[in-house]
Coordinates of C-alpha atoms in Angstrom, one line a residue:
X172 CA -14.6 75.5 24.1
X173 CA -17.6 78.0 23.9
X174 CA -20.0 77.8 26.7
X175 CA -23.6 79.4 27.1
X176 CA -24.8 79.8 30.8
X177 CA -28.7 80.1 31.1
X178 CA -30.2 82.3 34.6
X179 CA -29.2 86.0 35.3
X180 CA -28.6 85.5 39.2
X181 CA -25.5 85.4 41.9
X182 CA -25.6 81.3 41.1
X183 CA -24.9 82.3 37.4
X184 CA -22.4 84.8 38.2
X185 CA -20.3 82.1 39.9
X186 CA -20.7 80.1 37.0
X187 CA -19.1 82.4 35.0
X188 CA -16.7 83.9 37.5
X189 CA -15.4 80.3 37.6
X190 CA -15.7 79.2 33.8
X191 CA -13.8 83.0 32.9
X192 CA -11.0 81.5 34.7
X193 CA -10.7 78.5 33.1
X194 CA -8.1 78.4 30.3
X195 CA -10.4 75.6 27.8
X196 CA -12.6 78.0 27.6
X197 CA -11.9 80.7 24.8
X198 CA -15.8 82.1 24.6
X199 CA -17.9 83.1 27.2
X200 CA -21.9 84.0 26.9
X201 CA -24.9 84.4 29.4
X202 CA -28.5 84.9 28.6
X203 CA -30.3 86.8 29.9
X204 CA -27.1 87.5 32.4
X205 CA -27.1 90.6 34.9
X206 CA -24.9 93.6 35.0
X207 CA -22.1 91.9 37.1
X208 CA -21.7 89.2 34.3
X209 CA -21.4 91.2 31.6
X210 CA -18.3 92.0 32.9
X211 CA -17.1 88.3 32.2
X212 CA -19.4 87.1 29.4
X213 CA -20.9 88.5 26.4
X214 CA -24.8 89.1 26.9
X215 CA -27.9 87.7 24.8
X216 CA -31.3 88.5 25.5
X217 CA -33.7 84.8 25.4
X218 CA -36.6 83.7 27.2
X219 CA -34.9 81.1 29.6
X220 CA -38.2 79.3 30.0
X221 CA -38.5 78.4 25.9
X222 CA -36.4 75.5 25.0
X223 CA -36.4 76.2 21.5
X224 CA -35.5 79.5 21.7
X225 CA -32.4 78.6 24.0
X226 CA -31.2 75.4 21.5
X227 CA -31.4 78.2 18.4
X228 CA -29.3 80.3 20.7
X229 CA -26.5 78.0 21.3
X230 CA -26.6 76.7 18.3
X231 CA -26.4 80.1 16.4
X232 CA -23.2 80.8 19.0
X233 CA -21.2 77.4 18.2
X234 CA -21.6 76.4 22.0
X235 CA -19.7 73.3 22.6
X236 CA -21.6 73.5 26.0
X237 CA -24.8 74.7 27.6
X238 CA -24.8 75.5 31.2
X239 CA -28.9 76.0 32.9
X240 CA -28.3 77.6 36.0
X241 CA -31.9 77.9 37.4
X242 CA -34.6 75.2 38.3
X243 CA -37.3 76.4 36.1
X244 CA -36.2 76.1 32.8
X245 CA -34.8 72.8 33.3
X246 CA -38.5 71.5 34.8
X247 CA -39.9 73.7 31.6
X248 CA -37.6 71.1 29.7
X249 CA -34.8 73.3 28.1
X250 CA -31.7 70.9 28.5
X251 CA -34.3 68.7 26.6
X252 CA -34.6 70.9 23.7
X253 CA -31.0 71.9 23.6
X254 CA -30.0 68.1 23.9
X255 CA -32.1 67.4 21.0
X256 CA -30.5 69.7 18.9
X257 CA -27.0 68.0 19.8
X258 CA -25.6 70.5 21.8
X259 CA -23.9 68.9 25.1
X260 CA -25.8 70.0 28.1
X261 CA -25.2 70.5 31.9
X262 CA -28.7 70.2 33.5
X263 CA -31.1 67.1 33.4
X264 CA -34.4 66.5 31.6
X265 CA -37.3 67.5 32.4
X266 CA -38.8 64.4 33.6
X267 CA -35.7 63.9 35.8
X268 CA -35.8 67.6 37.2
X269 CA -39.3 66.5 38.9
X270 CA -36.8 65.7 41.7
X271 CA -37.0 69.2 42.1
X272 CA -40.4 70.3 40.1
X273 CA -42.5 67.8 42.7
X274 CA -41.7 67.0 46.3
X275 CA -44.0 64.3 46.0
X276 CA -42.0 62.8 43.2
X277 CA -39.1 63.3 45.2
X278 CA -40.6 61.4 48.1
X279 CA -41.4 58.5 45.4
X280 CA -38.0 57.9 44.4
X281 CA -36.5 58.0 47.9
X282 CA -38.5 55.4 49.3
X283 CA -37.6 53.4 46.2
X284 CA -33.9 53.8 46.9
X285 CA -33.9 53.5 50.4
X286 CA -32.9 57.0 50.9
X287 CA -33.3 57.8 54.3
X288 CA -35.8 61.0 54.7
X289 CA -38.5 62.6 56.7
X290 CA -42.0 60.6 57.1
X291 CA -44.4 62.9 55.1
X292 CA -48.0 63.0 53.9
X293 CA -49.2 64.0 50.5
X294 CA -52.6 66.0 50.4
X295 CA -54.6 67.5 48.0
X296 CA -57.8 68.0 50.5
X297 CA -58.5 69.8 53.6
X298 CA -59.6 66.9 55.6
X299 CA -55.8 65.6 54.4
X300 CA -54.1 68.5 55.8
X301 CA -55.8 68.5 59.1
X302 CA -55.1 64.6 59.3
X303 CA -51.8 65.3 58.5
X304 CA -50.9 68.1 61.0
X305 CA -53.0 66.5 63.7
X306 CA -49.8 63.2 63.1
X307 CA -47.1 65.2 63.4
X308 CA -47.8 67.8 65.5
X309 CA -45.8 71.2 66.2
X310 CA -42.8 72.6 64.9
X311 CA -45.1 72.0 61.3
X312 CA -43.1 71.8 58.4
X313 CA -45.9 72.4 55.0
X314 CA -43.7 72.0 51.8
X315 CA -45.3 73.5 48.6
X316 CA -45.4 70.6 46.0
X317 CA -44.4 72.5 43.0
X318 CA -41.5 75.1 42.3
X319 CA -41.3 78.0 44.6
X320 CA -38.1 79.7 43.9
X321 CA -36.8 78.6 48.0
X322 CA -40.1 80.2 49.1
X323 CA -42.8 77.7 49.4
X324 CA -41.8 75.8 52.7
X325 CA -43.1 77.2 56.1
X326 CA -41.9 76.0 58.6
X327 CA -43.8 76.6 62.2
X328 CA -45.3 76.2 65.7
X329 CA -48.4 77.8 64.8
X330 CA -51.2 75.7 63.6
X331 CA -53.3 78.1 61.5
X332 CA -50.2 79.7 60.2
X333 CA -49.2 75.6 58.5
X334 CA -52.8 75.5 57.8
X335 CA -53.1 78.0 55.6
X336 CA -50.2 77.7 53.8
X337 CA -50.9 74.2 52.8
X338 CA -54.2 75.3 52.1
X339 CA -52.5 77.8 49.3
X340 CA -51.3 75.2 47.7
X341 CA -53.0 72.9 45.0
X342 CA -51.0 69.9 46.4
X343 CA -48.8 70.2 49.1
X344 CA -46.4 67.7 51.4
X345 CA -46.4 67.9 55.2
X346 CA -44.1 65.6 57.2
X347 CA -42.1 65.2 60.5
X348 CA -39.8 68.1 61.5
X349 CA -36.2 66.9 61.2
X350 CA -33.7 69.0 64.3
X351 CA -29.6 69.1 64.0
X352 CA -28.1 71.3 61.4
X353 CA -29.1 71.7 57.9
X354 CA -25.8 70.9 55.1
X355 CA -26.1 71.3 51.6
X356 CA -24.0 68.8 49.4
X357 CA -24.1 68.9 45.6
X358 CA -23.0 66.1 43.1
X359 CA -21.8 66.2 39.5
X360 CA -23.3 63.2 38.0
X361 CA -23.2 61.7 34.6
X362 CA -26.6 59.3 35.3
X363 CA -24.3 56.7 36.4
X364 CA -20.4 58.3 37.9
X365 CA -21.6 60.7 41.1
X366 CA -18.9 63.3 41.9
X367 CA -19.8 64.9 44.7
X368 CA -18.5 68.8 46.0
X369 CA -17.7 69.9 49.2
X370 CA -20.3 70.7 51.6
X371 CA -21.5 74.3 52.5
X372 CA -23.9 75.6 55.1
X373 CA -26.7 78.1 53.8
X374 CA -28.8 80.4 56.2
X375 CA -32.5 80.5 54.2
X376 CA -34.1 83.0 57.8
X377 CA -34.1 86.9 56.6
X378 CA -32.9 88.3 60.1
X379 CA -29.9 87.5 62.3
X380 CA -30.1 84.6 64.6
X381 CA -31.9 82.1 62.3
X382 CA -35.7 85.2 62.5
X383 CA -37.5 86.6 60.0
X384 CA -39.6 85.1 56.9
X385 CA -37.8 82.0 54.7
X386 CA -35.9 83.7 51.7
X387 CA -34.0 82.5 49.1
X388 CA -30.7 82.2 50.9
X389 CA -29.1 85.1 52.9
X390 CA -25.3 83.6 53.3
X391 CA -23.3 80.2 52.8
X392 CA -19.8 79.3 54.2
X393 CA -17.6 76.3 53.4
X394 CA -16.0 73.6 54.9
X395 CA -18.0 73.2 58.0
X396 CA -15.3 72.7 60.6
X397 CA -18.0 70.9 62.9
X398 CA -19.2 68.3 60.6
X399 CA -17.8 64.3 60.4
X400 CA -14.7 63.8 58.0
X401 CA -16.9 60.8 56.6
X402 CA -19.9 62.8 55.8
X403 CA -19.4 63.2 52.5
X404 CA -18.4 59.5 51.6
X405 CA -21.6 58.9 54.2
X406 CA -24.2 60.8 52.0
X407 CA -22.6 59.7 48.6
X408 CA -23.3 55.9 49.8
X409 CA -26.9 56.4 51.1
X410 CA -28.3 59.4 49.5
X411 CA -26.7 60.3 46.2
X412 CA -25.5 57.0 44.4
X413 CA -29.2 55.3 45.7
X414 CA -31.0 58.4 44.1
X415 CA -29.2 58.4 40.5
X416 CA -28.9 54.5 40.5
X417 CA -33.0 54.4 41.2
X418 CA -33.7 57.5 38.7
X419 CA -31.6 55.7 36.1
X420 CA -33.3 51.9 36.6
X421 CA -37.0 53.9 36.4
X422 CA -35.5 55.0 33.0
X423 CA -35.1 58.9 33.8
X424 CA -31.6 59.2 34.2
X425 CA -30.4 62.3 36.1
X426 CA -27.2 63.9 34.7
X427 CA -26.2 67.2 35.9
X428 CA -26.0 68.7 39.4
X429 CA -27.7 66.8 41.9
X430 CA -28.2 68.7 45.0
X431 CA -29.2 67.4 48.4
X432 CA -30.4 69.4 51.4
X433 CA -29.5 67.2 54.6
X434 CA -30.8 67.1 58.6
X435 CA -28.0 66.0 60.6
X436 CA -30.3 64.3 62.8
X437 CA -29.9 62.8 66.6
X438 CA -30.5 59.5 64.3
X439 CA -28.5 60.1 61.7
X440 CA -28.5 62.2 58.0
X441 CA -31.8 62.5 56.7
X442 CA -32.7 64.8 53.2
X443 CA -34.6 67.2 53.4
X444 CA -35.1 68.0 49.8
X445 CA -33.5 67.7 46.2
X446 CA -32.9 70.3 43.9
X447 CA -31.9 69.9 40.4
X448 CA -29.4 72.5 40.1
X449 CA -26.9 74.3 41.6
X450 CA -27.9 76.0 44.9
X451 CA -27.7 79.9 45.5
X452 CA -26.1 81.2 47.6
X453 CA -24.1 77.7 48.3
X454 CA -22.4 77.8 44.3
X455 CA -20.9 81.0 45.3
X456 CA -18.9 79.2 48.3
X457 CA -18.0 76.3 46.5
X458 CA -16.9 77.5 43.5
X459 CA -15.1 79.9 45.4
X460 CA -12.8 76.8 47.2
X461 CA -12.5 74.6 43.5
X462 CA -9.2 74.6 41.8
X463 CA -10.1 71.9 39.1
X464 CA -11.3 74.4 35.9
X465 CA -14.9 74.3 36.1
X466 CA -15.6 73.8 32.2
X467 CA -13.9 69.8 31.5
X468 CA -15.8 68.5 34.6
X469 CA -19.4 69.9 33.7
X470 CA -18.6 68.5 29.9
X471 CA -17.6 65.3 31.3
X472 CA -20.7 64.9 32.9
X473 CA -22.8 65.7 30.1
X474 CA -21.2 63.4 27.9
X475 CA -20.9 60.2 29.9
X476 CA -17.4 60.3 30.5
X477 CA -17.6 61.3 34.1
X478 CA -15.5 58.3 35.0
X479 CA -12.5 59.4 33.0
X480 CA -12.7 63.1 35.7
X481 CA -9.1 63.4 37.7
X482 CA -9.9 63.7 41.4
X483 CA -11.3 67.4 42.0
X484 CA -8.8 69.4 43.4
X485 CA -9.8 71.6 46.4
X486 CA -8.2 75.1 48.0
X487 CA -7.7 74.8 52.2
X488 CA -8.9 78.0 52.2
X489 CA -13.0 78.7 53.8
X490 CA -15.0 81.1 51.8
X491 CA -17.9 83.0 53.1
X492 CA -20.7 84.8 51.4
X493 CA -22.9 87.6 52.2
X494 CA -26.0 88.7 50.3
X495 CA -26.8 91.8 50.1
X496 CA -30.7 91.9 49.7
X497 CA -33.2 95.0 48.8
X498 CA -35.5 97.1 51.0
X499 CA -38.4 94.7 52.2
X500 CA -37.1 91.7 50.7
X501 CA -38.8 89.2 50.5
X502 CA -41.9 90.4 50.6
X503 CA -42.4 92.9 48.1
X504 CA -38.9 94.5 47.2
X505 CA -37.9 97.7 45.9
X506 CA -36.2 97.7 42.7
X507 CA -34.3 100.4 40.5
X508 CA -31.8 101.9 43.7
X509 CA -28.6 102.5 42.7
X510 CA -25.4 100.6 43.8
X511 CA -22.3 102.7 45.2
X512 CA -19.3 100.8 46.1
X513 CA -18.5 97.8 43.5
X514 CA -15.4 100.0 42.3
X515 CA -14.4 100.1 45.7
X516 CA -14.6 96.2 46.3
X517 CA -12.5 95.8 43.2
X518 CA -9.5 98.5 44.2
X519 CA -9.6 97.4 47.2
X520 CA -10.3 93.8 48.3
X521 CA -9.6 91.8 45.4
X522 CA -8.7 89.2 45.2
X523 CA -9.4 87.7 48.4
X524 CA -12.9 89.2 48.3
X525 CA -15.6 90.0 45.1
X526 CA -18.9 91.1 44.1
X527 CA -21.3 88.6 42.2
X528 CA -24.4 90.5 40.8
X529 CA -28.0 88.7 41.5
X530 CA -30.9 90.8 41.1
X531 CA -29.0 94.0 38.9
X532 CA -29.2 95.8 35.6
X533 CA -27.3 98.9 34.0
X534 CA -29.3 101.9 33.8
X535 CA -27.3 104.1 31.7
X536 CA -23.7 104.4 33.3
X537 CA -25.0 103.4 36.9
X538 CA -25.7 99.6 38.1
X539 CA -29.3 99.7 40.0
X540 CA -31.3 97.3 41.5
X541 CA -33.5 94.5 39.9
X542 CA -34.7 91.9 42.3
X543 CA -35.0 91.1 45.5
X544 CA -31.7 89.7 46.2
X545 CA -29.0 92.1 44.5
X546 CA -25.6 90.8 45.0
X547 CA -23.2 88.4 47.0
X548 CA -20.7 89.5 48.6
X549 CA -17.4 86.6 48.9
X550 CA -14.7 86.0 50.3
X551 CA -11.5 83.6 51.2
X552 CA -9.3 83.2 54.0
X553 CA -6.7 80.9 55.5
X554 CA -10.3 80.3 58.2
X555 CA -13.7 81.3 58.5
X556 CA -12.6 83.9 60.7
X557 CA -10.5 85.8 57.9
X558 CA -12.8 85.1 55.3
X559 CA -16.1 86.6 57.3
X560 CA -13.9 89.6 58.0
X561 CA -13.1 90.2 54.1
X562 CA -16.4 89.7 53.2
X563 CA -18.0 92.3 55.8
X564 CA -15.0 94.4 54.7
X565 CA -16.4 94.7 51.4
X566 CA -20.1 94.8 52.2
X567 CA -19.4 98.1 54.2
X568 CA -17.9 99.3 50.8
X569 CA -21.4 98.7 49.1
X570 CA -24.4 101.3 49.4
X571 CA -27.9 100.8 48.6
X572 CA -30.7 102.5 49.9
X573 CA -32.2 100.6 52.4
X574 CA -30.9 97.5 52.0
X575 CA -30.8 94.6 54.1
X576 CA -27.9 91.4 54.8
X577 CA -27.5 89.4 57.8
X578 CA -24.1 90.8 60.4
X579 CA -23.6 86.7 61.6
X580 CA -23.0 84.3 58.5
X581 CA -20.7 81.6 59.8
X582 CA -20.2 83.5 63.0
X583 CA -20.7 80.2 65.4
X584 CA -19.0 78.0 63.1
X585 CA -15.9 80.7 63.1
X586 CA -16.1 80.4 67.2
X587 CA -15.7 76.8 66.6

């Protein structure tokens, strides 16, 4: 089949790392696609965020498949427009990708299902807010209701900091700060068949030891050797089935990747959030440990026929990733450094350990920085042990001025 993947970043790259591999797939493209995935796919310029111009994209390719990688073209209602012109598509609607697109919504549907989650507050005023915070108290957790791209949740002891955050936002959610670990499970889901992956752990702090600003993702590692053997069959039972089941009775089905951020809390597992998509830097781990070809699954899924899917078949082997993230990231990062070192990587560590490109672009014969996360760096091993020391390997191969990555990804969960 030809496939068309829609983003440019690390979570793309994986994508396409995984679907280059599998043999049912005889043509490969990315739009807009990054330096790293040209390698693997043929590139096409297109404004992600226009559905039309997307579905004329696939359909001038032949794609027997559309892959959207990111959150905001499928809230911007691209897998719409592509679906409409009868192209099969990996990513839900628009109306269901509010999951994602409004916390509030979010909320909504989880109290219809039964979902167990955080008690929260929705407030659009500042007497709201200041009833709100005054309830819950310290640590504050202020979630921005709309898309932020990972960024709009602060979470803090300091009262005027949450106050002014939610006061930045036109409408924003505050609720009850969940402790225990955070896990992030995705799902493959039809609208009716739920599928779910293995679980991976992110780290979303900027510094070592959990400091620092919120980013986008620094890390991931998978399996988590300290978590229940039932917690996936646990979360597909009470979070996942409940939240396609009620998304497909309010007549918004959900099909495509349904991804839950969890609390393992002293009273049990409690969501933190949804996204609509796959998460980044988490794909790059999970992808990394999936034997099943990647392209029959995500085709399954978006044509109904997810309950016809063999068992997914899974490596015993943990995978780690590091990201590699430009000077003063995330504030206001420098862009247009060049990269030394991916040559290396390749000579040297594959295949245990690789590059995926996130925020990069070719400037004449040299790869240079374009964003504020450039690359993640990942790796296998028989353990976490082995596959933190392959991927550190290879990020002391790469060289870009001033950059920045966290030295203890999956370090505790290595010590056991």
């Amino acid at each position: 089949m030809k496939v068309l993947v829609i983003g440019g970043g690390a979570r793309e790259h994986a994508l396409c790392r995984s679907l280059s591999l599998d043999p049912d797939v005889t043509a490969l493209h990315c739009a807009p696609g990054n330096a790293g995935i040209a390698e693997v796919a043929e590139l096409h310029p297109v404004d992600q965020l226009d559905g039309a111009a997307v579905a004329a994209l696939a359909t001038g390719l032949g794609a027997d498949l559309v892959v959207v990688g990111p959150e905001a073209p499928l809230v911007a209602g691209v897998a719409d427009a592509v679906r409409t012109a009868g192209i099969p598509v990996f990513g839900p609607s628009k109306e269901a990708a509010e999951l994602e697109g409004s916390k509030a919504f979010a909320k909504d549907v989880m109290a219809g299902a039964g979902v167990p989650t955080a008690r929260s507050y929705v407030c659009t005023t500042p007497a709201e807010i200041d009833e709100a915070l005054d309830a819950f108290g310290a640590p504050y957790v202020v979630k921005d209701d709309g898309l932020a791209a990972g960024k709009g949740v602060v979470v803090t002891s300091d009262l005027a900091t949450a106050r002014a955050h939610a006061l930045s936002c036109e409408r924003v959610v505050i609720e009850e700060f969940l402790d225990g670990p955070e896990v992030s499970l995705f799902a493959i889901t039809d609208g009716t068949t739920v599928l779910p992956l293995r679980p991976a752990q992110d780290f979303k702090r900027a510094l070592d030891g959990d400091e620092g600003p919120n980013t986008g993702g620094m890390g991931a590692y998978s399996p988590l050797p300290w978590a229940d053997p039932e917690l996936v069959d646990e979360v597909l039972a009470t979070v996942l089935q409940p939240t396609v089941d009620e998304l497909r009775r309010r007549g918004t089905p959900f099909s495509g990747l349904l991804y839950a951020g969890l609390a393992i809390t002293r009273r049990g597992v409690r969501v933190i959030e949804f996204n609509a998509r796959f998460g980044d830097p988490e794909t790059q781990v999970v992808l990394a440990r999936l034997r099943t070809p990647l392209a029959g699954v995500l085709l399954n899924a978006a044509n109904g026929t997810l309950a016809d899917q063999e068992p997914l078949r899974w490596s015993d082997d943990a995978a780690v990733t590091v990201v590699i993230a430009s000077h003063n990231y995330p504030d206001t990062p420098r862009t247009g450094d060049p990269i030394e070192g991916l040559a290396e990587v390749a000579e040297q560590d594959a295949p245990h350990a690789y590059v995926l490109h996130a925020g990069t672009k070719r400037d004449g014969d040299a790869v240079v920085s374009a964003g504020g996360r450039v690359l993640s760096v990942t790796a296998t091993g028989s353990d976490l042990t082995e596959a933190r020391e392959r991927a550190y390997a290879a990020v002391g191969r790469i060289r870009l001025d001033g950059s920045q990555h966290r030295t203890d990804i999956a370090w505790k969960a290595a010590q056991g």
